[in-house]
């Protein structure tokens, strides 16, 4: 099942491992702190969607939890060779699998919505239309799906940039200019009179975060273990969080709705918080919780796809406490993953016994 076996760009947190022989196939070893950072990010997303108060805690969380995923998405991007075969492989291996999972997950959730909300066939067919259109027209069960189309468009844009624009200074100039353009207006609905397909205008912001991740990843691998670096970034992030809590500043960064108070703030402070999360992820990777958090990070997309549907179903059962919603929003998807994999192993074992 595609939705469970998510193998896509968001889960490519791998680096070459040492091998004993030049003739042996190159194996990949996952980088623990990358998966753990995704685990922190998806927990923040679920908590942010469950939390009912739009207070300072809520707004500070939104400063960084979505930029984090775009930032990490830039870690393993590579320039493409200038051949059509390379472009085709990129779309086959990097773009299509995630978009396929988006469509499959959306179809499953729309079907669930049809039965749980007693929708008409016409409504559900229109829901499929909105799934294909993507972006802000998606709400309710699929409101978190905007991330996937923006992620894919940003990935395509950044790969094209690093492949076909050679001077690094010009690459920076392009992503900065796009970010300025993308934060210079309120939203596409106001500017064009209609929302763009797949939240395409939000891609202008996402490309910046992804490109910064692409460029900073080699540096982060060298300094991520430094407590001085973590302490400095944590101190800076805490200062901004306190200033917001104390009403010294009033900033919001809501990517889906394209609600950004200040472009300069959105280009800098979210990255500062992302660096804190990465530093904390590295430290957690040195604890006994490392393997569990890594595994959770690998399930980030299945949780992203399904947690809002879990919320709506629980709310129909009169379960409205935000902490309980958040807990089940994480536990139910990963329980589904575990049960699916166990059943598949049992089936495989039974097939092997009959051979």
mmCIF file of C-alpha atoms in Angstrom:
data_model
loop_
_atom_site.group_PDB
_atom_site.id
_atom_site.type_symbol
_atom_site.label_atom_id
_atom_site.label_comp_id
_atom_site.label_asym_id
_atom_site.label_seq_id
_atom_site.Cartn_x
_atom_site.Cartn_y
_atom_site.Cartn_z
ATOM 1 C CA UNK A 1 0.000 0.000 0.000
ATOM 2 C CA UNK A 2 1.528 3.257 -1.141
ATOM 3 C CA UNK A 3 0.305 5.352 1.764
ATOM 4 C CA UNK A 4 2.020 3.070 4.260
ATOM 5 C CA UNK A 5 5.167 2.312 2.264
ATOM 6 C CA UNK A 6 6.084 5.955 1.788
ATOM 7 C CA UNK A 7 9.462 6.082 0.121
ATOM 8 C CA UNK A 8 9.811 9.587 -1.055
ATOM 9 C CA UNK A 9 12.007 12.618 -0.967
ATOM 10 C CA UNK A 10 11.036 13.548 2.573
ATOM 11 C CA UNK A 11 12.404 10.229 3.832
ATOM 12 C CA UNK A 12 15.713 10.361 1.976
ATOM 13 C CA UNK A 13 17.867 11.099 4.993
ATOM 14 C CA UNK A 14 20.694 8.885 3.903
ATOM 15 C CA UNK A 15 24.417 9.281 3.546
ATOM 16 C CA UNK A 16 26.993 6.891 2.089
ATOM 17 C CA UNK A 17 28.325 4.375 4.598
ATOM 18 C CA UNK A 18 31.777 2.812 4.605
ATOM 19 C CA UNK A 19 32.103 -0.409 2.627
ATOM 20 C CA UNK A 20 34.751 -3.081 2.837
ATOM 21 C CA UNK A 21 35.244 -3.687 -0.846
ATOM 22 C CA UNK A 22 35.156 -1.546 -3.931
ATOM 23 C CA UNK A 23 33.196 -4.288 -5.626
ATOM 24 C CA UNK A 24 30.511 -4.367 -2.941
ATOM 25 C CA UNK A 25 27.312 -2.370 -3.468
ATOM 26 C CA UNK A 26 27.238 0.992 -1.751
ATOM 27 C CA UNK A 27 25.005 0.855 1.303
ATOM 28 C CA UNK A 28 23.226 3.809 2.797
ATOM 29 C CA UNK A 29 23.175 4.729 6.471
ATOM 30 C CA UNK A 30 20.462 7.064 7.696
ATOM 31 C CA UNK A 31 21.556 10.165 9.545
ATOM 32 C CA UNK A 32 19.886 9.889 12.939
ATOM 33 C CA UNK A 33 19.523 13.586 13.722
ATOM 34 C CA UNK A 34 17.753 14.280 10.410
ATOM 35 C CA UNK A 35 15.035 11.714 11.148
ATOM 36 C CA UNK A 36 14.769 12.926 14.741
ATOM 37 C CA UNK A 37 14.375 16.526 13.555
ATOM 38 C CA UNK A 38 11.495 15.356 11.358
ATOM 39 C CA UNK A 39 9.987 13.595 14.376
ATOM 40 C CA UNK A 40 10.105 16.860 16.339
ATOM 41 C CA UNK A 41 8.633 18.680 13.362
ATOM 42 C CA UNK A 42 5.688 16.340 12.857
ATOM 43 C CA UNK A 43 4.880 16.384 16.572
ATOM 44 C CA UNK A 44 4.829 20.192 16.382
ATOM 45 C CA UNK A 45 2.537 20.063 13.341
ATOM 46 C CA UNK A 46 0.061 17.746 15.056
ATOM 47 C CA UNK A 47 0.138 19.755 18.276
ATOM 48 C CA UNK A 48 -0.289 22.992 16.347
ATOM 49 C CA UNK A 49 -3.359 21.661 14.543
ATOM 50 C CA UNK A 50 -4.871 20.307 17.769
ATOM 51 C CA UNK A 51 -4.095 23.305 19.978
ATOM 52 C CA UNK A 52 -7.228 25.493 20.182
ATOM 53 C CA UNK A 53 -5.728 28.833 21.210
ATOM 54 C CA UNK A 54 -4.042 31.203 18.772
ATOM 55 C CA UNK A 55 -1.749 32.569 21.442
ATOM 56 C CA UNK A 56 2.005 33.201 21.529
ATOM 57 C CA UNK A 57 2.831 29.494 21.836
ATOM 58 C CA UNK A 58 0.727 28.705 18.777
ATOM 59 C CA UNK A 59 2.228 31.492 16.683
ATOM 60 C CA UNK A 60 5.831 30.709 17.660
ATOM 61 C CA UNK A 61 5.299 27.060 16.730
ATOM 62 C CA UNK A 62 4.083 28.136 13.300
ATOM 63 C CA UNK A 63 7.230 30.205 12.818
ATOM 64 C CA UNK A 64 9.293 27.074 12.305
ATOM 65 C CA UNK A 65 7.470 23.754 11.987
ATOM 66 C CA UNK A 66 6.707 23.950 8.245
ATOM 67 C CA UNK A 67 9.949 25.757 7.283
ATOM 68 C CA UNK A 68 11.744 22.880 9.041
ATOM 69 C CA UNK A 69 10.423 20.319 6.546
ATOM 70 C CA UNK A 70 11.330 22.435 3.538
ATOM 71 C CA UNK A 71 14.765 23.103 5.037
ATOM 72 C CA UNK A 72 15.400 19.378 5.536
ATOM 73 C CA UNK A 73 14.079 18.751 2.036
ATOM 74 C CA UNK A 74 17.086 20.590 0.649
ATOM 75 C CA UNK A 75 19.675 18.408 2.395
ATOM 76 C CA UNK A 76 19.989 15.691 -0.228
ATOM 77 C CA UNK A 77 19.225 17.530 -3.441
ATOM 78 C CA UNK A 78 21.759 17.241 -6.235
ATOM 79 C CA UNK A 79 22.232 19.030 -9.567
ATOM 80 C CA UNK A 80 21.014 17.012 -12.527
ATOM 81 C CA UNK A 81 23.169 16.147 -15.535
ATOM 82 C CA UNK A 82 22.020 18.089 -18.577
ATOM 83 C CA UNK A 83 20.246 15.160 -20.242
ATOM 84 C CA UNK A 84 16.588 14.334 -20.754
ATOM 85 C CA UNK A 85 17.228 10.914 -19.224
ATOM 86 C CA UNK A 86 18.368 12.536 -15.969
ATOM 87 C CA UNK A 87 15.316 14.790 -15.883
ATOM 88 C CA UNK A 88 13.035 11.840 -16.531
ATOM 89 C CA UNK A 89 14.673 9.796 -13.756
ATOM 90 C CA UNK A 90 14.300 12.727 -11.370
ATOM 91 C CA UNK A 91 10.559 12.941 -12.000
ATOM 92 C CA UNK A 92 10.150 9.160 -11.883
ATOM 93 C CA UNK A 93 12.094 8.659 -8.661
ATOM 94 C CA UNK A 94 11.675 11.908 -6.731
ATOM 95 C CA UNK A 95 8.485 13.616 -7.876
ATOM 96 C CA UNK A 96 6.027 10.942 -8.949
ATOM 97 C CA UNK A 97 6.272 8.650 -5.853
ATOM 98 C CA UNK A 98 5.305 11.432 -3.453
ATOM 99 C CA UNK A 99 2.583 12.788 -5.758
ATOM 100 C CA UNK A 100 1.243 9.251 -6.169
ATOM 101 C CA UNK A 101 1.100 8.874 -2.387
ATOM 102 C CA UNK A 102 -0.658 12.236 -2.187
ATOM 103 C CA UNK A 103 -3.362 11.023 -4.593
ATOM 104 C CA UNK A 104 -3.748 7.613 -2.934
ATOM 105 C CA UNK A 105 -3.878 9.087 0.582
ATOM 106 C CA UNK A 106 -6.331 11.731 -0.590
ATOM 107 C CA UNK A 107 -8.584 9.135 -2.228
ATOM 108 C CA UNK A 108 -8.625 7.039 0.960
ATOM 109 C CA UNK A 109 -9.412 10.030 3.162
ATOM 110 C CA UNK A 110 -12.121 11.331 0.810
ATOM 111 C CA UNK A 111 -13.710 7.877 0.905
ATOM 112 C CA UNK A 112 -13.579 7.902 4.711
ATOM 113 C CA UNK A 113 -15.117 11.379 4.663
ATOM 114 C CA UNK A 114 -17.905 10.127 2.400
ATOM 115 C CA UNK A 115 -19.005 7.552 4.967
ATOM 116 C CA UNK A 116 -18.276 9.357 8.242
ATOM 117 C CA UNK A 117 -19.843 12.659 7.179
ATOM 118 C CA UNK A 118 -22.607 11.101 5.032
ATOM 119 C CA UNK A 119 -21.557 13.105 1.993
ATOM 120 C CA UNK A 120 -23.279 13.010 -1.365
ATOM 121 C CA UNK A 121 -21.565 11.543 -4.400
ATOM 122 C CA UNK A 122 -21.479 15.021 -5.953
ATOM 123 C CA UNK A 123 -19.700 16.422 -2.906
ATOM 124 C CA UNK A 124 -17.098 13.652 -2.914
ATOM 125 C CA UNK A 125 -16.454 14.052 -6.649
ATOM 126 C CA UNK A 126 -15.916 17.770 -6.066
ATOM 127 C CA UNK A 127 -13.569 16.834 -3.210
ATOM 128 C CA UNK A 128 -11.501 14.845 -5.723
ATOM 129 C CA UNK A 129 -11.430 17.918 -7.974
ATOM 130 C CA UNK A 130 -10.119 19.991 -5.088
ATOM 131 C CA UNK A 131 -7.517 17.312 -4.358
ATOM 132 C CA UNK A 132 -6.219 17.624 -7.911
ATOM 133 C CA UNK A 133 -6.228 21.424 -7.652
ATOM 134 C CA UNK A 134 -4.556 21.362 -4.232
ATOM 135 C CA UNK A 135 -3.550 24.206 -1.940
ATOM 136 C CA UNK A 136 -5.940 26.340 0.064
ATOM 137 C CA UNK A 137 -9.055 24.802 -1.521
ATOM 138 C CA UNK A 138 -8.313 21.720 0.604
ATOM 139 C CA UNK A 139 -9.761 21.831 4.087
ATOM 140 C CA UNK A 140 -11.173 19.561 6.744
ATOM 141 C CA UNK A 141 -9.769 16.037 6.486
ATOM 142 C CA UNK A 142 -7.186 17.037 3.859
ATOM 143 C CA UNK A 143 -6.218 20.517 4.988
ATOM 144 C CA UNK A 144 -2.598 19.461 5.623
ATOM 145 C CA UNK A 145 -2.194 18.170 2.063
ATOM 146 C CA UNK A 146 -1.153 21.610 0.787
ATOM 147 C CA UNK A 147 2.337 20.825 2.039
ATOM 148 C CA UNK A 148 2.901 18.043 -0.504
ATOM 149 C CA UNK A 149 2.269 20.060 -3.652
ATOM 150 C CA UNK A 150 4.297 23.000 -2.347
ATOM 151 C CA UNK A 151 7.122 20.639 -1.386
ATOM 152 C CA UNK A 152 7.152 19.047 -4.842
ATOM 153 C CA UNK A 153 7.053 22.380 -6.662
ATOM 154 C CA UNK A 154 9.837 23.739 -4.435
ATOM 155 C CA UNK A 155 11.913 20.618 -5.011
ATOM 156 C CA UNK A 156 11.517 20.925 -8.781
ATOM 157 C CA UNK A 157 12.366 24.627 -8.620
ATOM 158 C CA UNK A 158 15.493 24.227 -6.481
ATOM 159 C CA UNK A 159 16.808 21.266 -8.483
ATOM 160 C CA UNK A 160 16.327 23.253 -11.679
ATOM 161 C CA UNK A 161 18.095 26.219 -10.114
ATOM 162 C CA UNK A 162 21.172 24.314 -8.925
ATOM 163 C CA UNK A 163 21.319 22.348 -12.185
ATOM 164 C CA UNK A 164 21.039 25.134 -14.727
ATOM 165 C CA UNK A 165 22.182 28.284 -12.904
ATOM 166 C CA UNK A 166 25.863 27.769 -12.149
ATOM 167 C CA UNK A 167 27.101 30.833 -10.219
ATOM 168 C CA UNK A 168 26.265 30.333 -6.559
ATOM 169 C CA UNK A 169 25.795 34.067 -6.039
ATOM 170 C CA UNK A 170 23.173 34.078 -8.779
ATOM 171 C CA UNK A 171 21.371 31.133 -7.190
ATOM 172 C CA UNK A 172 21.198 33.061 -3.920
ATOM 173 C CA UNK A 173 19.991 36.139 -5.769
ATOM 174 C CA UNK A 174 17.199 34.163 -7.424
ATOM 175 C CA UNK A 175 15.853 32.520 -4.250
ATOM 176 C CA UNK A 176 16.069 35.774 -2.286
ATOM 177 C CA UNK A 177 14.253 37.641 -5.048
ATOM 178 C CA UNK A 178 11.568 34.949 -5.181
ATOM 179 C CA UNK A 179 11.174 35.089 -1.398
ATOM 180 C CA UNK A 180 10.796 38.873 -1.477
ATOM 181 C CA UNK A 181 8.247 38.530 -4.258
ATOM 182 C CA UNK A 182 6.406 35.790 -2.385
ATOM 183 C CA UNK A 183 6.083 37.833 0.792
ATOM 184 C CA UNK A 184 5.241 41.148 -0.850
ATOM 185 C CA UNK A 185 1.486 40.539 -1.023
ATOM 186 C CA UNK A 186 -1.138 39.106 1.296
ATOM 187 C CA UNK A 187 -2.266 36.032 -0.647
ATOM 188 C CA UNK A 188 -3.038 34.751 -4.137
ATOM 189 C CA UNK A 189 -6.791 35.092 -3.625
ATOM 190 C CA UNK A 190 -6.408 38.815 -3.042
ATOM 191 C CA UNK A 191 -3.831 39.315 -5.792
ATOM 192 C CA UNK A 192 -5.308 37.188 -8.580
ATOM 193 C CA UNK A 193 -8.886 36.732 -7.461
ATOM 194 C CA UNK A 194 -8.432 32.979 -7.012
ATOM 195 C CA UNK A 195 -6.043 30.644 -5.164
ATOM 196 C CA UNK A 196 -3.249 29.234 -7.318
ATOM 197 C CA UNK A 197 -3.193 25.463 -7.958
ATOM 198 C CA UNK A 198 -1.220 23.594 -5.335
ATOM 199 C CA UNK A 199 -0.500 26.806 -3.395
ATOM 200 C CA UNK A 200 2.061 27.518 -6.114
ATOM 201 C CA UNK A 201 2.707 31.023 -4.805
ATOM 202 C CA UNK A 202 3.804 29.624 -1.421
ATOM 203 C CA UNK A 203 6.506 27.781 -3.365
ATOM 204 C CA UNK A 204 8.342 31.104 -3.627
ATOM 205 C CA UNK A 205 8.890 30.951 0.132
ATOM 206 C CA UNK A 206 9.457 27.202 0.297
ATOM 207 C CA UNK A 207 12.204 27.341 -2.343
ATOM 208 C CA UNK A 208 14.159 29.745 -0.166
ATOM 209 C CA UNK A 209 14.003 27.498 2.906
ATOM 210 C CA UNK A 210 14.869 24.442 0.816
ATOM 211 C CA UNK A 211 17.820 26.143 -0.882
ATOM 212 C CA UNK A 212 19.180 27.361 2.474
ATOM 213 C CA UNK A 213 18.962 23.779 3.720
ATOM 214 C CA UNK A 214 20.798 22.593 0.611
ATOM 215 C CA UNK A 215 23.624 25.061 1.176
ATOM 216 C CA UNK A 216 23.895 24.732 4.964
ATOM 217 C CA UNK A 217 23.786 20.938 5.173
ATOM 218 C CA UNK A 218 27.567 20.429 4.650
ATOM 219 C CA UNK A 219 28.250 22.980 7.413
ATOM 220 C CA UNK A 220 25.655 21.482 9.751
ATOM 221 C CA UNK A 221 27.249 18.046 9.474
ATOM 222 C CA UNK A 222 30.465 19.561 10.849
ATOM 223 C CA UNK A 223 29.050 21.712 13.647
ATOM 224 C CA UNK A 224 25.857 19.905 14.703
ATOM 225 C CA UNK A 225 27.613 18.313 17.693
ATOM 226 C CA UNK A 226 28.857 21.655 19.025
ATOM 227 C CA UNK A 227 27.161 22.668 22.295
ATOM 228 C CA UNK A 228 28.375 26.240 21.740
ATOM 229 C CA UNK A 229 26.503 26.447 18.448
ATOM 230 C CA UNK A 230 23.367 24.948 20.001
ATOM 231 C CA UNK A 231 23.570 27.267 23.003
ATOM 232 C CA UNK A 232 23.966 30.375 20.849
ATOM 233 C CA UNK A 233 21.077 29.479 18.526
ATOM 234 C CA UNK A 234 18.891 28.465 21.460
ATOM 235 C CA UNK A 235 19.591 31.762 23.208
ATOM 236 C CA UNK A 236 18.677 33.724 20.084
ATOM 237 C CA UNK A 237 15.477 31.757 19.478
ATOM 238 C CA UNK A 238 14.462 32.107 23.123
ATOM 239 C CA UNK A 239 14.938 35.857 22.843
ATOM 240 C CA UNK A 240 12.544 36.102 19.900
ATOM 241 C CA UNK A 241 10.022 33.809 21.596
ATOM 242 C CA UNK A 242 10.122 35.919 24.775
ATOM 243 C CA UNK A 243 9.749 39.139 22.780
ATOM 244 C CA UNK A 244 6.660 37.741 21.077
ATOM 245 C CA UNK A 245 5.197 36.481 24.358
ATOM 246 C CA UNK A 246 5.850 39.860 26.006
ATOM 247 C CA UNK A 247 4.222 41.719 23.069
ATOM 248 C CA UNK A 248 7.491 43.365 22.105
ATOM 249 C CA UNK A 249 7.031 42.006 18.598
ATOM 250 C CA UNK A 250 3.970 40.711 16.757
ATOM 251 C CA UNK A 251 4.925 38.347 13.945
ATOM 252 C CA UNK A 252 3.130 35.490 12.236
ATOM 253 C CA UNK A 253 4.349 33.061 9.578
ATOM 254 C CA UNK A 254 1.395 31.016 8.315
ATOM 255 C CA UNK A 255 2.626 29.463 5.092
ATOM 256 C CA UNK A 256 -0.575 27.771 3.860
ATOM 257 C CA UNK A 257 -2.700 30.905 4.137
ATOM 258 C CA UNK A 258 0.241 33.044 2.984
ATOM 259 C CA UNK A 259 -0.135 35.213 6.065
ATOM 260 C CA UNK A 260 3.328 36.662 6.739
ATOM 261 C CA UNK A 261 3.757 39.818 8.786
ATOM 262 C CA UNK A 262 7.292 40.701 7.727
ATOM 263 C CA UNK A 263 9.424 39.193 4.972
ATOM 264 C CA UNK A 264 12.788 39.786 6.646
ATOM 265 C CA UNK A 265 11.560 38.150 9.834
ATOM 266 C CA UNK A 266 10.197 35.173 7.875
ATOM 267 C CA UNK A 267 13.526 34.743 6.072
ATOM 268 C CA UNK A 268 15.658 34.673 9.206
ATOM 269 C CA UNK A 269 13.923 33.780 12.466
ATOM 270 C CA UNK A 270 12.330 30.510 11.259
ATOM 271 C CA UNK A 271 15.783 29.330 10.165
ATOM 272 C CA UNK A 272 17.176 30.217 13.596
ATOM 273 C CA UNK A 273 14.506 28.036 15.206
ATOM 274 C CA UNK A 274 15.173 25.262 12.691
ATOM 275 C CA UNK A 275 18.841 25.285 13.723
ATOM 276 C CA UNK A 276 17.756 24.890 17.347
ATOM 277 C CA UNK A 277 15.566 21.920 16.450
ATOM 278 C CA UNK A 278 18.434 20.303 14.549
ATOM 279 C CA UNK A 279 20.799 20.821 17.493
ATOM 280 C CA UNK A 280 18.273 19.305 19.891
ATOM 281 C CA UNK A 281 17.716 16.428 17.462
ATOM 282 C CA UNK A 282 21.425 15.656 17.479
ATOM 283 C CA UNK A 283 21.501 15.629 21.286
ATOM 284 C CA UNK A 284 18.469 13.326 21.391
ATOM 285 C CA UNK A 285 20.270 11.073 18.953
ATOM 286 C CA UNK A 286 22.826 10.416 21.688
ATOM 287 C CA UNK A 287 20.161 9.173 24.122
ATOM 288 C CA UNK A 288 18.289 5.901 24.553
ATOM 289 C CA UNK A 289 15.310 7.428 22.710
ATOM 290 C CA UNK A 290 17.253 7.713 19.473
ATOM 291 C CA UNK A 291 15.866 4.654 17.677
ATOM 292 C CA UNK A 292 12.266 5.353 18.654
ATOM 293 C CA UNK A 293 12.487 8.969 17.530
ATOM 294 C CA UNK A 294 14.199 7.984 14.287
ATOM 295 C CA UNK A 295 11.397 5.553 13.549
ATOM 296 C CA UNK A 296 8.806 8.218 14.319
ATOM 297 C CA UNK A 297 10.561 10.625 11.961
ATOM 298 C CA UNK A 298 10.380 8.054 9.176
ATOM 299 C CA UNK A 299 6.583 8.005 9.594
ATOM 300 C CA UNK A 300 6.268 11.793 9.317
ATOM 301 C CA UNK A 301 4.449 11.726 5.978
ATOM 302 C CA UNK A 302 1.856 9.138 6.986
ATOM 303 C CA UNK A 303 1.137 11.243 10.086
ATOM 304 C CA UNK A 304 1.032 14.413 7.973
ATOM 305 C CA UNK A 305 -1.505 12.824 5.630
ATOM 306 C CA UNK A 306 -3.815 11.338 8.230
ATOM 307 C CA UNK A 307 -3.813 13.253 11.514
ATOM 308 C CA UNK A 308 -6.501 15.768 10.548
ATOM 309 C CA UNK A 309 -8.845 12.943 9.510
ATOM 310 C CA UNK A 310 -8.214 11.342 12.908
ATOM 311 C CA UNK A 311 -9.107 14.642 14.604
ATOM 312 C CA UNK A 312 -12.412 14.970 12.749
ATOM 313 C CA UNK A 313 -13.449 11.395 13.465
ATOM 314 C CA UNK A 314 -12.626 11.746 17.177
ATOM 315 C CA UNK A 315 -14.506 15.047 17.366
ATOM 316 C CA UNK A 316 -17.588 13.292 15.980
ATOM 317 C CA UNK A 317 -17.211 10.962 18.956
ATOM 318 C CA UNK A 318 -17.246 14.056 21.258
ATOM 319 C CA UNK A 319 -13.527 13.777 21.985
ATOM 320 C CA UNK A 320 -12.380 17.388 21.845
ATOM 321 C CA UNK A 321 -9.542 17.747 24.336
ATOM 322 C CA UNK A 322 -6.610 19.027 22.304
ATOM 323 C CA UNK A 323 -3.998 16.912 24.105
ATOM 324 C CA UNK A 324 -5.999 13.719 23.478
ATOM 325 C CA UNK A 325 -6.521 14.698 19.842
ATOM 326 C CA UNK A 326 -2.800 15.269 19.421
ATOM 327 C CA UNK A 327 -1.934 11.960 21.088
ATOM 328 C CA UNK A 328 -4.305 9.953 18.906
ATOM 329 C CA UNK A 329 -3.345 12.005 15.855
ATOM 330 C CA UNK A 330 0.121 10.480 16.190
ATOM 331 C CA UNK A 331 -0.678 7.083 17.705
ATOM 332 C CA UNK A 332 -3.434 5.947 15.346
ATOM 333 C CA UNK A 333 -1.410 6.452 12.131
ATOM 334 C CA UNK A 334 1.689 4.730 13.504
ATOM 335 C CA UNK A 335 -0.422 1.909 14.933
ATOM 336 C CA UNK A 336 -1.840 1.436 11.459
ATOM 337 C CA UNK A 337 1.683 1.267 10.043
ATOM 338 C CA UNK A 338 2.734 -1.336 12.630
ATOM 339 C CA UNK A 339 -0.355 -3.500 12.059
ATOM 340 C CA UNK A 340 0.044 -3.328 8.306
ATOM 341 C CA UNK A 341 3.677 -4.360 8.433
ATOM 342 C CA UNK A 342 2.968 -7.175 10.889
ATOM 343 C CA UNK A 343 0.165 -8.513 8.710
ATOM 344 C CA UNK A 344 2.398 -8.348 5.644
ATOM 345 C CA UNK A 345 5.152 -10.272 7.427
ATOM 346 C CA UNK A 346 2.664 -12.894 8.582
ATOM 347 C CA UNK A 347 1.351 -13.248 5.061
ATOM 348 C CA UNK A 348 4.874 -13.555 3.687
ATOM 349 C CA UNK A 349 5.739 -16.168 6.306
ATOM 350 C CA UNK A 350 2.649 -18.207 5.462
ATOM 351 C CA UNK A 351 3.475 -18.035 1.760
ATOM 352 C CA UNK A 352 7.030 -19.194 2.453
ATOM 353 C CA UNK A 353 5.721 -22.147 4.446
ATOM 354 C CA UNK A 354 3.525 -23.269 1.566
ATOM 355 C CA UNK A 355 6.343 -23.144 -0.987
#
